[in-house]
Amino acid sequence: MPSTRDTWVWYGLAALFVLPPGCMALSRLSMDLFISSGSAGEASLGTFLGAFALTVLASWASVLFSLLLTVGLFLDSRQLRRTDGDWSPTPLYALAGIVHGVGSTLLAAFAVSVPVVGYYLYRRRTRDTTAR
């Protein structure tokens, strides 16, 4: 059974894994609202500015969460290599976090990063953490 620390680290990495694509979807929806409210006239100026602000904030949030995922993957894989377990991942998994960050701009990059980070999280969750 994983320790409490292992469980919280896994949940943190899983949240950082899901947030960038979610922020990009929100950014896309707010961009559609921004474009449609711009053609509606002066009456919807508040909606126009709000949609623009949401688009920018969601895009930058996606980049920030991807950077945090990269740092988290690097530090977690380094910590797992120091412990005595049945799986010691390479810190190169952090490169998948960088590719996940590229997915904030180029959605096709998620096709590479999602399976790699998903595999890392799967192995991280099923890892034997008992002391030997």
JSON list of C-alpha atoms in Angstrom, two decimals:
[
{"chain": "A", "resi": 1, "resn": "MET", "atom": "CA", "xyz": [0.00, 0.00, 0.00]},
{"chain": "A", "resi": 2, "resn": "PRO", "atom": "CA", "xyz": [1.46, 3.38, -0.96]},
{"chain": "A", "resi": 3, "resn": "SER", "atom": "CA", "xyz": [2.34, 5.85, 1.75]},
{"chain": "A", "resi": 4, "resn": "THR", "atom": "CA", "xyz": [0.32, 9.01, 2.27]},
{"chain": "A", "resi": 5, "resn": "ARG", "atom": "CA", "xyz": [3.09, 11.08, 0.70]},
{"chain": "A", "resi": 6, "resn": "ASP", "atom": "CA", "xyz": [3.14, 8.85, -2.37]},
{"chain": "A", "resi": 7, "resn": "THR", "atom": "CA", "xyz": [-0.62, 9.18, -2.74]},
{"chain": "A", "resi": 8, "resn": "TRP", "atom": "CA", "xyz": [-0.54, 12.98, -2.54]},
{"chain": "A", "resi": 9, "resn": "VAL", "atom": "CA", "xyz": [2.35, 13.24, -4.97]},
{"chain": "A", "resi": 10, "resn": "TRP", "atom": "CA", "xyz": [0.45, 11.04, -7.41]},
{"chain": "A", "resi": 11, "resn": "TYR", "atom": "CA", "xyz": [-2.70, 13.15, -7.09]},
{"chain": "A", "resi": 12, "resn": "GLY", "atom": "CA", "xyz": [-0.69, 16.34, -7.59]},
{"chain": "A", "resi": 13, "resn": "LEU", "atom": "CA", "xyz": [0.97, 15.01, -10.73]},
{"chain": "A", "resi": 14, "resn": "ALA", "atom": "CA", "xyz": [-2.36, 13.71, -12.05]},
{"chain": "A", "resi": 15, "resn": "ALA", "atom": "CA", "xyz": [-3.97, 17.13, -11.53]},
{"chain": "A", "resi": 16, "resn": "LEU", "atom": "CA", "xyz": [-1.09, 18.88, -13.29]},
{"chain": "A", "resi": 17, "resn": "PHE", "atom": "CA", "xyz": [-1.42, 16.34, -16.10]},
{"chain": "A", "resi": 18, "resn": "VAL", "atom": "CA", "xyz": [-5.12, 17.09, -16.67]},
{"chain": "A", "resi": 19, "resn": "LEU", "atom": "CA", "xyz": [-5.12, 20.87, -16.20]},
{"chain": "A", "resi": 20, "resn": "PRO", "atom": "CA", "xyz": [-3.21, 22.00, -19.36]},
{"chain": "A", "resi": 21, "resn": "PRO", "atom": "CA", "xyz": [-5.56, 20.29, -21.85]},
{"chain": "A", "resi": 22, "resn": "GLY", "atom": "CA", "xyz": [-8.52, 21.56, -19.81]},
{"chain": "A", "resi": 23, "resn": "CYS", "atom": "CA", "xyz": [-7.17, 25.10, -19.89]},
{"chain": "A", "resi": 24, "resn": "MET", "atom": "CA", "xyz": [-6.62, 24.84, -23.63]},
{"chain": "A", "resi": 25, "resn": "ALA", "atom": "CA", "xyz": [-10.23, 23.72, -24.13]},
{"chain": "A", "resi": 26, "resn": "LEU", "atom": "CA", "xyz": [-11.40, 26.66, -22.01]},
{"chain": "A", "resi": 27, "resn": "SER", "atom": "CA", "xyz": [-9.18, 28.99, -24.03]},
{"chain": "A", "resi": 28, "resn": "ARG", "atom": "CA", "xyz": [-10.65, 27.67, -27.28]},
{"chain": "A", "resi": 29, "resn": "LEU", "atom": "CA", "xyz": [-14.22, 28.15, -26.05]},
{"chain": "A", "resi": 30, "resn": "SER", "atom": "CA", "xyz": [-13.51, 31.66, -24.81]},
{"chain": "A", "resi": 31, "resn": "MET", "atom": "CA", "xyz": [-11.84, 32.49, -28.14]},
{"chain": "A", "resi": 32, "resn": "ASP", "atom": "CA", "xyz": [-15.03, 31.45, -29.93]},
{"chain": "A", "resi": 33, "resn": "LEU", "atom": "CA", "xyz": [-17.02, 33.68, -27.57]},
{"chain": "A", "resi": 34, "resn": "PHE", "atom": "CA", "xyz": [-14.53, 36.51, -28.15]},
{"chain": "A", "resi": 35, "resn": "ILE", "atom": "CA", "xyz": [-14.93, 36.27, -31.92]},
{"chain": "A", "resi": 36, "resn": "SER", "atom": "CA", "xyz": [-18.72, 36.03, -31.82]},
{"chain": "A", "resi": 37, "resn": "SER", "atom": "CA", "xyz": [-19.10, 38.91, -29.35]},
{"chain": "A", "resi": 38, "resn": "GLY", "atom": "CA", "xyz": [-16.86, 41.13, -31.47]},
{"chain": "A", "resi": 39, "resn": "SER", "atom": "CA", "xyz": [-19.28, 40.96, -34.35]},
{"chain": "A", "resi": 40, "resn": "ALA", "atom": "CA", "xyz": [-22.34, 41.66, -32.17]},
{"chain": "A", "resi": 41, "resn": "GLY", "atom": "CA", "xyz": [-21.68, 45.38, -31.83]},
{"chain": "A", "resi": 42, "resn": "GLU", "atom": "CA", "xyz": [-20.92, 47.85, -29.08]},
{"chain": "A", "resi": 43, "resn": "ALA", "atom": "CA", "xyz": [-23.60, 46.53, -26.71]},
{"chain": "A", "resi": 44, "resn": "SER", "atom": "CA", "xyz": [-21.48, 43.49, -25.84]},
{"chain": "A", "resi": 45, "resn": "LEU", "atom": "CA", "xyz": [-18.22, 45.30, -25.04]},
{"chain": "A", "resi": 46, "resn": "GLY", "atom": "CA", "xyz": [-18.04, 43.72, -21.56]},
{"chain": "A", "resi": 47, "resn": "THR", "atom": "CA", "xyz": [-18.46, 40.23, -22.99]},
{"chain": "A", "resi": 48, "resn": "PHE", "atom": "CA", "xyz": [-15.87, 41.02, -25.64]},
{"chain": "A", "resi": 49, "resn": "LEU", "atom": "CA", "xyz": [-13.26, 42.16, -23.10]},
{"chain": "A", "resi": 50, "resn": "GLY", "atom": "CA", "xyz": [-14.10, 39.39, -20.63]},
{"chain": "A", "resi": 51, "resn": "ALA", "atom": "CA", "xyz": [-13.75, 36.70, -23.29]},
{"chain": "A", "resi": 52, "resn": "PHE", "atom": "CA", "xyz": [-10.42, 38.16, -24.37]},
{"chain": "A", "resi": 53, "resn": "ALA", "atom": "CA", "xyz": [-9.13, 38.19, -20.78]},
{"chain": "A", "resi": 54, "resn": "LEU", "atom": "CA", "xyz": [-10.31, 34.60, -20.22]},
{"chain": "A", "resi": 55, "resn": "THR", "atom": "CA", "xyz": [-8.61, 33.46, -23.43]},
{"chain": "A", "resi": 56, "resn": "VAL", "atom": "CA", "xyz": [-5.29, 34.97, -22.40]},
{"chain": "A", "resi": 57, "resn": "LEU", "atom": "CA", "xyz": [-5.49, 33.76, -18.79]},
{"chain": "A", "resi": 58, "resn": "ALA", "atom": "CA", "xyz": [-6.44, 30.20, -19.76]},
{"chain": "A", "resi": 59, "resn": "SER", "atom": "CA", "xyz": [-3.60, 30.02, -22.30]},
{"chain": "A", "resi": 60, "resn": "TRP", "atom": "CA", "xyz": [-1.00, 31.20, -19.81]},
{"chain": "A", "resi": 61, "resn": "ALA", "atom": "CA", "xyz": [-2.42, 28.95, -17.09]},
{"chain": "A", "resi": 62, "resn": "SER", "atom": "CA", "xyz": [-1.91, 26.00, -19.43]},
{"chain": "A", "resi": 63, "resn": "VAL", "atom": "CA", "xyz": [1.75, 26.96, -19.90]},
{"chain": "A", "resi": 64, "resn": "LEU", "atom": "CA", "xyz": [2.23, 27.43, -16.14]},
{"chain": "A", "resi": 65, "resn": "PHE", "atom": "CA", "xyz": [0.67, 24.05, -15.28]},
{"chain": "A", "resi": 66, "resn": "SER", "atom": "CA", "xyz": [2.83, 22.36, -17.92]},
{"chain": "A", "resi": 67, "resn": "LEU", "atom": "CA", "xyz": [5.96, 23.89, -16.42]},
{"chain": "A", "resi": 68, "resn": "LEU", "atom": "CA", "xyz": [4.91, 22.75, -12.96]},
{"chain": "A", "resi": 69, "resn": "LEU", "atom": "CA", "xyz": [4.29, 19.25, -14.36]},
{"chain": "A", "resi": 70, "resn": "THR", "atom": "CA", "xyz": [7.79, 19.23, -15.86]},
{"chain": "A", "resi": 71, "resn": "VAL", "atom": "CA", "xyz": [9.39, 20.19, -12.56]},
{"chain": "A", "resi": 72, "resn": "GLY", "atom": "CA", "xyz": [7.18, 17.74, -10.67]},
{"chain": "A", "resi": 73, "resn": "LEU", "atom": "CA", "xyz": [8.05, 14.83, -12.97]},
{"chain": "A", "resi": 74, "resn": "PHE", "atom": "CA", "xyz": [11.75, 15.58, -12.68]},
{"chain": "A", "resi": 75, "resn": "LEU", "atom": "CA", "xyz": [11.76, 15.86, -8.90]},
{"chain": "A", "resi": 76, "resn": "ASP", "atom": "CA", "xyz": [9.49, 12.85, -8.39]},
{"chain": "A", "resi": 77, "resn": "SER", "atom": "CA", "xyz": [11.46, 10.58, -10.71]},
{"chain": "A", "resi": 78, "resn": "ARG", "atom": "CA", "xyz": [14.69, 11.66, -9.01]},
{"chain": "A", "resi": 79, "resn": "GLN", "atom": "CA", "xyz": [13.16, 10.89, -5.60]},
{"chain": "A", "resi": 80, "resn": "LEU", "atom": "CA", "xyz": [11.90, 7.49, -6.77]},
{"chain": "A", "resi": 81, "resn": "ARG", "atom": "CA", "xyz": [15.36, 6.56, -8.04]},
{"chain": "A", "resi": 82, "resn": "ARG", "atom": "CA", "xyz": [16.76, 7.21, -4.57]},
{"chain": "A", "resi": 83, "resn": "THR", "atom": "CA", "xyz": [14.24, 4.93, -2.86]},
{"chain": "A", "resi": 84, "resn": "ASP", "atom": "CA", "xyz": [14.38, 1.16, -2.86]},
{"chain": "A", "resi": 85, "resn": "GLY", "atom": "CA", "xyz": [11.43, 0.14, -5.00]},
{"chain": "A", "resi": 86, "resn": "ASP", "atom": "CA", "xyz": [10.57, -2.12, -7.90]},
{"chain": "A", "resi": 87, "resn": "TRP", "atom": "CA", "xyz": [10.61, 0.76, -10.42]},
{"chain": "A", "resi": 88, "resn": "SER", "atom": "CA", "xyz": [13.17, 3.53, -10.71]},
{"chain": "A", "resi": 89, "resn": "PRO", "atom": "CA", "xyz": [12.16, 5.92, -13.50]},
{"chain": "A", "resi": 90, "resn": "THR", "atom": "CA", "xyz": [14.59, 8.09, -15.37]},
{"chain": "A", "resi": 91, "resn": "PRO", "atom": "CA", "xyz": [14.43, 11.86, -14.88]},
{"chain": "A", "resi": 92, "resn": "LEU", "atom": "CA", "xyz": [14.07, 12.08, -18.66]},
{"chain": "A", "resi": 93, "resn": "TYR", "atom": "CA", "xyz": [10.32, 11.70, -18.10]},
{"chain": "A", "resi": 94, "resn": "ALA", "atom": "CA", "xyz": [10.47, 15.45, -17.48]},
{"chain": "A", "resi": 95, "resn": "LEU", "atom": "CA", "xyz": [10.92, 15.83, -21.25]},
{"chain": "A", "resi": 96, "resn": "ALA", "atom": "CA", "xyz": [7.35, 14.60, -21.62]},
{"chain": "A", "resi": 97, "resn": "GLY", "atom": "CA", "xyz": [6.34, 17.52, -19.42]},
{"chain": "A", "resi": 98, "resn": "ILE", "atom": "CA", "xyz": [8.09, 19.88, -21.84]},
{"chain": "A", "resi": 99, "resn": "VAL", "atom": "CA", "xyz": [6.25, 18.27, -24.75]},
{"chain": "A", "resi": 100, "resn": "HIS", "atom": "CA", "xyz": [3.05, 18.68, -22.71]},
{"chain": "A", "resi": 101, "resn": "GLY", "atom": "CA", "xyz": [3.89, 22.39, -22.53]},
{"chain": "A", "resi": 102, "resn": "VAL", "atom": "CA", "xyz": [4.33, 22.52, -26.30]},
{"chain": "A", "resi": 103, "resn": "GLY", "atom": "CA", "xyz": [0.81, 21.06, -26.45]},
{"chain": "A", "resi": 104, "resn": "SER", "atom": "CA", "xyz": [-0.38, 24.36, -25.03]},
{"chain": "A", "resi": 105, "resn": "THR", "atom": "CA", "xyz": [0.39, 25.85, -28.43]},
{"chain": "A", "resi": 106, "resn": "LEU", "atom": "CA", "xyz": [0.48, 22.87, -30.77]},
{"chain": "A", "resi": 107, "resn": "LEU", "atom": "CA", "xyz": [-2.30, 20.44, -29.88]},
{"chain": "A", "resi": 108, "resn": "ALA", "atom": "CA", "xyz": [-0.66, 17.58, -31.81]},
{"chain": "A", "resi": 109, "resn": "ALA", "atom": "CA", "xyz": [2.07, 17.44, -29.13]},
{"chain": "A", "resi": 110, "resn": "PHE", "atom": "CA", "xyz": [-0.51, 16.05, -26.70]},
{"chain": "A", "resi": 111, "resn": "ALA", "atom": "CA", "xyz": [-0.55, 12.91, -28.87]},
{"chain": "A", "resi": 112, "resn": "VAL", "atom": "CA", "xyz": [3.01, 12.25, -27.70]},
{"chain": "A", "resi": 113, "resn": "SER", "atom": "CA", "xyz": [2.94, 13.56, -24.14]},
{"chain": "A", "resi": 114, "resn": "VAL", "atom": "CA", "xyz": [-0.38, 12.11, -22.97]},
{"chain": "A", "resi": 115, "resn": "PRO", "atom": "CA", "xyz": [0.61, 8.43, -23.42]},
{"chain": "A", "resi": 116, "resn": "VAL", "atom": "CA", "xyz": [4.09, 8.95, -21.91]},
{"chain": "A", "resi": 117, "resn": "VAL", "atom": "CA", "xyz": [2.92, 10.89, -18.85]},
{"chain": "A", "resi": 118, "resn": "GLY", "atom": "CA", "xyz": [-0.07, 8.55, -18.53]},
{"chain": "A", "resi": 119, "resn": "TYR", "atom": "CA", "xyz": [2.30, 5.57, -18.45]},
{"chain": "A", "resi": 120, "resn": "TYR", "atom": "CA", "xyz": [4.44, 7.30, -15.83]},
{"chain": "A", "resi": 121, "resn": "LEU", "atom": "CA", "xyz": [1.39, 7.96, -13.66]},
{"chain": "A", "resi": 122, "resn": "TYR", "atom": "CA", "xyz": [0.17, 4.37, -14.10]},
{"chain": "A", "resi": 123, "resn": "ARG", "atom": "CA", "xyz": [3.55, 2.93, -13.09]},
{"chain": "A", "resi": 124, "resn": "ARG", "atom": "CA", "xyz": [3.80, 5.45, -10.26]},
{"chain": "A", "resi": 125, "resn": "ARG", "atom": "CA", "xyz": [0.43, 4.39, -8.92]},
{"chain": "A", "resi": 126, "resn": "THR", "atom": "CA", "xyz": [1.07, 0.63, -9.13]},
{"chain": "A", "resi": 127, "resn": "ARG", "atom": "CA", "xyz": [4.64, 0.85, -7.82]},
{"chain": "A", "resi": 128, "resn": "ASP", "atom": "CA", "xyz": [5.57, -1.30, -4.82]},
{"chain": "A", "resi": 129, "resn": "THR", "atom": "CA", "xyz": [6.71, 1.09, -2.08]},
{"chain": "A", "resi": 130, "resn": "THR", "atom": "CA", "xyz": [7.42, -1.44, 0.64]},
{"chain": "A", "resi": 131, "resn": "ALA", "atom": "CA", "xyz": [10.84, -1.24, 2.27]},
{"chain": "A", "resi": 132, "resn": "ARG", "atom": "CA", "xyz": [13.30, -4.00, 1.47]}
]
